[in-house]
Coordinates of C-alpha atoms and ligand atoms in Angstrom, one line a residue:
X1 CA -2.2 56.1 -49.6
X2 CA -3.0 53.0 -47.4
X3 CA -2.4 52.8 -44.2
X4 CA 0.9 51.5 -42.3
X5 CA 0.9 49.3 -39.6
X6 CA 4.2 49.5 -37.1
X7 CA 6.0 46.0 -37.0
X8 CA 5.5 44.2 -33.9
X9 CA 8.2 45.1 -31.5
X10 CA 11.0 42.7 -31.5
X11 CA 12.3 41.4 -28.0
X12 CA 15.1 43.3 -26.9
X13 CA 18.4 41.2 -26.7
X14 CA 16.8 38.0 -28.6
X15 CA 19.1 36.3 -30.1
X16 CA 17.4 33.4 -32.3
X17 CA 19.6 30.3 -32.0
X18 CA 21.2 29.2 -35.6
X19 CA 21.9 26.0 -38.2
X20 CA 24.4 26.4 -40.0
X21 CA 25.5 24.1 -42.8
X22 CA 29.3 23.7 -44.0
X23 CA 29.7 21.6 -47.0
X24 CA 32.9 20.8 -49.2
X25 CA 34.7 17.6 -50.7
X26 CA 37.2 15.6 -48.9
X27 CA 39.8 16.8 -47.5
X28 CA 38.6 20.3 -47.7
X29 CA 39.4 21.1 -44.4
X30 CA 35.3 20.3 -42.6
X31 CA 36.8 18.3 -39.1
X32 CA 39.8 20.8 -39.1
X33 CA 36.5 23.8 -38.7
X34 CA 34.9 21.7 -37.0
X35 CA 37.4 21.5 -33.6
X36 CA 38.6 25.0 -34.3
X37 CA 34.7 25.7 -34.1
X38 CA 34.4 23.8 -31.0
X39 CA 37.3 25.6 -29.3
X40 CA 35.9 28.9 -29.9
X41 CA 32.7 28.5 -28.2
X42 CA 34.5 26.1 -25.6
X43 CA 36.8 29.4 -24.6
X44 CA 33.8 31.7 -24.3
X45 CA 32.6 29.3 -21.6
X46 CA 29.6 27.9 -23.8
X47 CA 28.6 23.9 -23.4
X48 CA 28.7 21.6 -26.0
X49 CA 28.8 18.3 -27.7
X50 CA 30.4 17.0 -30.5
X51 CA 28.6 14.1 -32.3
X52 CA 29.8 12.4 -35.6
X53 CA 29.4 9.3 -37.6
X54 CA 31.8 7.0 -39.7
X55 CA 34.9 9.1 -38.8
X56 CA 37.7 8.3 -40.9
X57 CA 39.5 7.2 -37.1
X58 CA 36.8 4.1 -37.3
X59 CA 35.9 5.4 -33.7
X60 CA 34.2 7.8 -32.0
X61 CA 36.4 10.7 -32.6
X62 CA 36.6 13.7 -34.9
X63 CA 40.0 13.6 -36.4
X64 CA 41.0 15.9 -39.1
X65 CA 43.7 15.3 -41.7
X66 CA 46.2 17.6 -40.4
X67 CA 46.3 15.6 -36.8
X68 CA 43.8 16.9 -34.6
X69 CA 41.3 15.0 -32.9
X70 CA 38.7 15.1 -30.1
X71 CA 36.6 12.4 -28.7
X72 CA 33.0 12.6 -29.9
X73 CA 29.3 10.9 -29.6
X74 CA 29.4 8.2 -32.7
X75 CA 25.4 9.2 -33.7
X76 CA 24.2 5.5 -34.7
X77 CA 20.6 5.6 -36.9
X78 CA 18.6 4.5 -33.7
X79 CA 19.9 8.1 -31.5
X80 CA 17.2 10.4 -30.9
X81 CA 18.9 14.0 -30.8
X82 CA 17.0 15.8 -28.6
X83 CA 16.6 13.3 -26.0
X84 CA 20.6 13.0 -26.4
X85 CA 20.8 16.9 -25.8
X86 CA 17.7 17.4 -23.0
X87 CA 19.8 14.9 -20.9
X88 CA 22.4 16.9 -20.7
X89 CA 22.3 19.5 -17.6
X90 CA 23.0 22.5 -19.7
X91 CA 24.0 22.4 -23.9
X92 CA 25.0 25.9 -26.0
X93 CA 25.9 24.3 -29.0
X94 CA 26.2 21.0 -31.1
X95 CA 29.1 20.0 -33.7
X96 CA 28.0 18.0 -36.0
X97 CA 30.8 16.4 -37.6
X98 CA 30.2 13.8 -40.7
X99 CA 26.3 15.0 -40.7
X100 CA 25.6 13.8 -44.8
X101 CA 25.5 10.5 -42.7
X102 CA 22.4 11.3 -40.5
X103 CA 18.9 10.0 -41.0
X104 CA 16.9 12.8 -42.0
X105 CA 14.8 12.1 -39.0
X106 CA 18.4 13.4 -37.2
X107 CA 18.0 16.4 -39.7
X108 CA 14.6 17.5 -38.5
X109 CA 16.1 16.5 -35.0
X110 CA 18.4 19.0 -34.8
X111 CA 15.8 22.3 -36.6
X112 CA 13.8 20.9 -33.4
X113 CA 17.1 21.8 -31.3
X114 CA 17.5 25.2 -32.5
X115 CA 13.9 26.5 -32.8
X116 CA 12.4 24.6 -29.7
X117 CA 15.7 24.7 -27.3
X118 CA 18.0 27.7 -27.9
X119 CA 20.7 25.6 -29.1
X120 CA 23.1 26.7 -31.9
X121 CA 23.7 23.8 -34.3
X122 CA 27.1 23.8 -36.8
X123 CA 27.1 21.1 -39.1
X124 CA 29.5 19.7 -41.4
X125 CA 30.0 17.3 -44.6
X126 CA 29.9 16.2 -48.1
X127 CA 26.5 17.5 -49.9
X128 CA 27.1 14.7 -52.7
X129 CA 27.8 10.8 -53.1
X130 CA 30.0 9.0 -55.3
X131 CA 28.1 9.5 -57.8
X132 CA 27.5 13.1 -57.4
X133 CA 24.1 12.9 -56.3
X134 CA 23.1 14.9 -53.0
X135 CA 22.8 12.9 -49.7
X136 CA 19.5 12.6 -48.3
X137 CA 20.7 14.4 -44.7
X138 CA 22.3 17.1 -47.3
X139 CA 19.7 17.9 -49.3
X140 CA 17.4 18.4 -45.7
X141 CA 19.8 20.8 -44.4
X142 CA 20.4 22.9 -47.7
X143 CA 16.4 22.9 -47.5
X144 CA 16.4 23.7 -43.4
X145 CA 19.5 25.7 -42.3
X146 CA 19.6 29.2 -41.6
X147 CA 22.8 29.5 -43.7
X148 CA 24.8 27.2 -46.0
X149 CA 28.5 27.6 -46.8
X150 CA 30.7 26.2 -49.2
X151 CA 33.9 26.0 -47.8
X152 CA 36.7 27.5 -49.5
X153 CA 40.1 25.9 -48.6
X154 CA 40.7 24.6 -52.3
X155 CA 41.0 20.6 -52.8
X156 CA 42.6 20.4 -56.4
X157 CA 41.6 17.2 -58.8
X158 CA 45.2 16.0 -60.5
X159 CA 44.9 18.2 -63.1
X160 CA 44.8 21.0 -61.2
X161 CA 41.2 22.1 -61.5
X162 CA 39.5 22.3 -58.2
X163 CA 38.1 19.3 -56.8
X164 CA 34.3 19.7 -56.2
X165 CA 33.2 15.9 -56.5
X166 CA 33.8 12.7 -54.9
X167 CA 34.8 9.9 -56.7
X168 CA 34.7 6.7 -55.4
X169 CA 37.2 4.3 -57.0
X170 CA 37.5 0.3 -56.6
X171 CA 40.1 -1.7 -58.3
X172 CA 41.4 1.4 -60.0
X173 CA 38.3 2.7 -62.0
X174 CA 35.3 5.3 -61.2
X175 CA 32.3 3.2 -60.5
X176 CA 28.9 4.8 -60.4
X177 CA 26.8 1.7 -59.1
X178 CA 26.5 0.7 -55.6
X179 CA 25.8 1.2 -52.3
X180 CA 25.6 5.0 -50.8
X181 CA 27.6 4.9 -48.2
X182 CA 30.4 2.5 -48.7
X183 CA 33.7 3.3 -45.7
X184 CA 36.3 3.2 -48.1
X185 CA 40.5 4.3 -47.3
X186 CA 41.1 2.0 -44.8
X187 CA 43.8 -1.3 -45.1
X188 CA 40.7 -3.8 -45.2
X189 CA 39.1 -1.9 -47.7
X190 CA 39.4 -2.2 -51.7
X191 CA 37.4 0.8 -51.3
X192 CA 39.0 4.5 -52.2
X193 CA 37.5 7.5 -52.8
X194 CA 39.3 10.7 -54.9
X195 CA 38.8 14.2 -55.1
X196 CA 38.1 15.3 -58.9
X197 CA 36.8 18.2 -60.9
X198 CA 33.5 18.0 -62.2
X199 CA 35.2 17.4 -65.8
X200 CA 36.7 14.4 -64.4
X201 CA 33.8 13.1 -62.4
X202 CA 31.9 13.0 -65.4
X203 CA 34.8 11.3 -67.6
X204 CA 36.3 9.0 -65.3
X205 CA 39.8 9.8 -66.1
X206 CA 41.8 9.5 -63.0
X207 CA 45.0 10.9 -63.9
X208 CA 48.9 8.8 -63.9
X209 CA 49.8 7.8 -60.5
X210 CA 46.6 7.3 -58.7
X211 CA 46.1 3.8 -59.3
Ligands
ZN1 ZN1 40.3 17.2 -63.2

């Protein structure tokens, strides 16, 4: 029999500080966790700050479909994380609202948050693009975070199936070509984007009544 070795005793009352990754389509509910989230560690008396990017408001808000909103940091490609965070007198937590639209420099940013300052990071967004492929900031947190969820409030496509893809739509067809990140929904915008099955991602078909 070889011999055992005892594990190295763990610190008593350690607590390692998490990243935590929430993903879903639109309109699945993400900015809706994302306040309640905030509120929950707000009313235990922990610190934090909520950051996001491109918020369907067009300003520097978090503002979920069902009519909630908070005022948030808009995190433009040039803001350095930790600086933003160090700055601050005392931070518990991030939200990261909208994070598929960091840099993955913000990505590695925010690991450097949780393993170098204590500070718990929740982030939220869409793992794919319009054309189903994984955004870069994503694909660095399913590869990084501590946990990944797939969150579970159910989009449905129009034919009922549920809605794991985004489509993005212009002049009333799918298109597959183009730009990543394209703000789409908005009155100056020929832009849309739809929530449809994987069946219907692949096919195009948008259903009656969608144009
Ligand atoms: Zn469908």
């Amino acid at each position: 029999m070889t011999e055992s070795f005892a594990l190295s005793a763990v610190p008593s009352g350690a607590r390692d500080a998490v990243l935590k990754f929430y993903f879903g389509p639109m309109d699945c509910g993400k900015s809706t966790l994302a306040l309640q989230m905030n509120y929950n560690h707000g009313r235990q008396g922990r610190r934090g700050l909520v950051l996001t990017k491109h918020d369907r408001s067009g300003g520097p808000q978090v503002t979920s479909r069902i009519g909630l909103g908070l005022d948030a940091i808009e995190v433009v490609d040039s803001l350095d994380l930790v600086a933003l965070v160090t700055g601050h007198d005392r931070i518990d937590y991030l939200i990261c609202d909208e994070v598929c639209f960091y840099t993955v420099d913000q990505i590695e940013q925010l690991a450097d948050l949780v393993d170098d300052h204590g500070i718990d990071v929740y982030a939220f967004g869409l793992a794919s693009d319009f054309r189903s492929v994984m955004f870069p900031a994503a694909q660095r947190l399913f590869e990084l975070a501590d946990e990944v969820c797939r969150l579970q409030v159910e989009v449905l496509c129009w034919c009922g199936r549920p809605g794991l893809l985004n489509g993005r739509i212009v002049g009333g067809q799918l298109v597959r070509t183009g730009e990543q990140v394209v703000i789409g929904d908005t009155d100056a915008s020929p832009v849309r984007y739809q929530v449809l099955c994987r069946r219907h991602h692949r096919s195009g078909l948008l259903g009656e009544g969608t144009f």
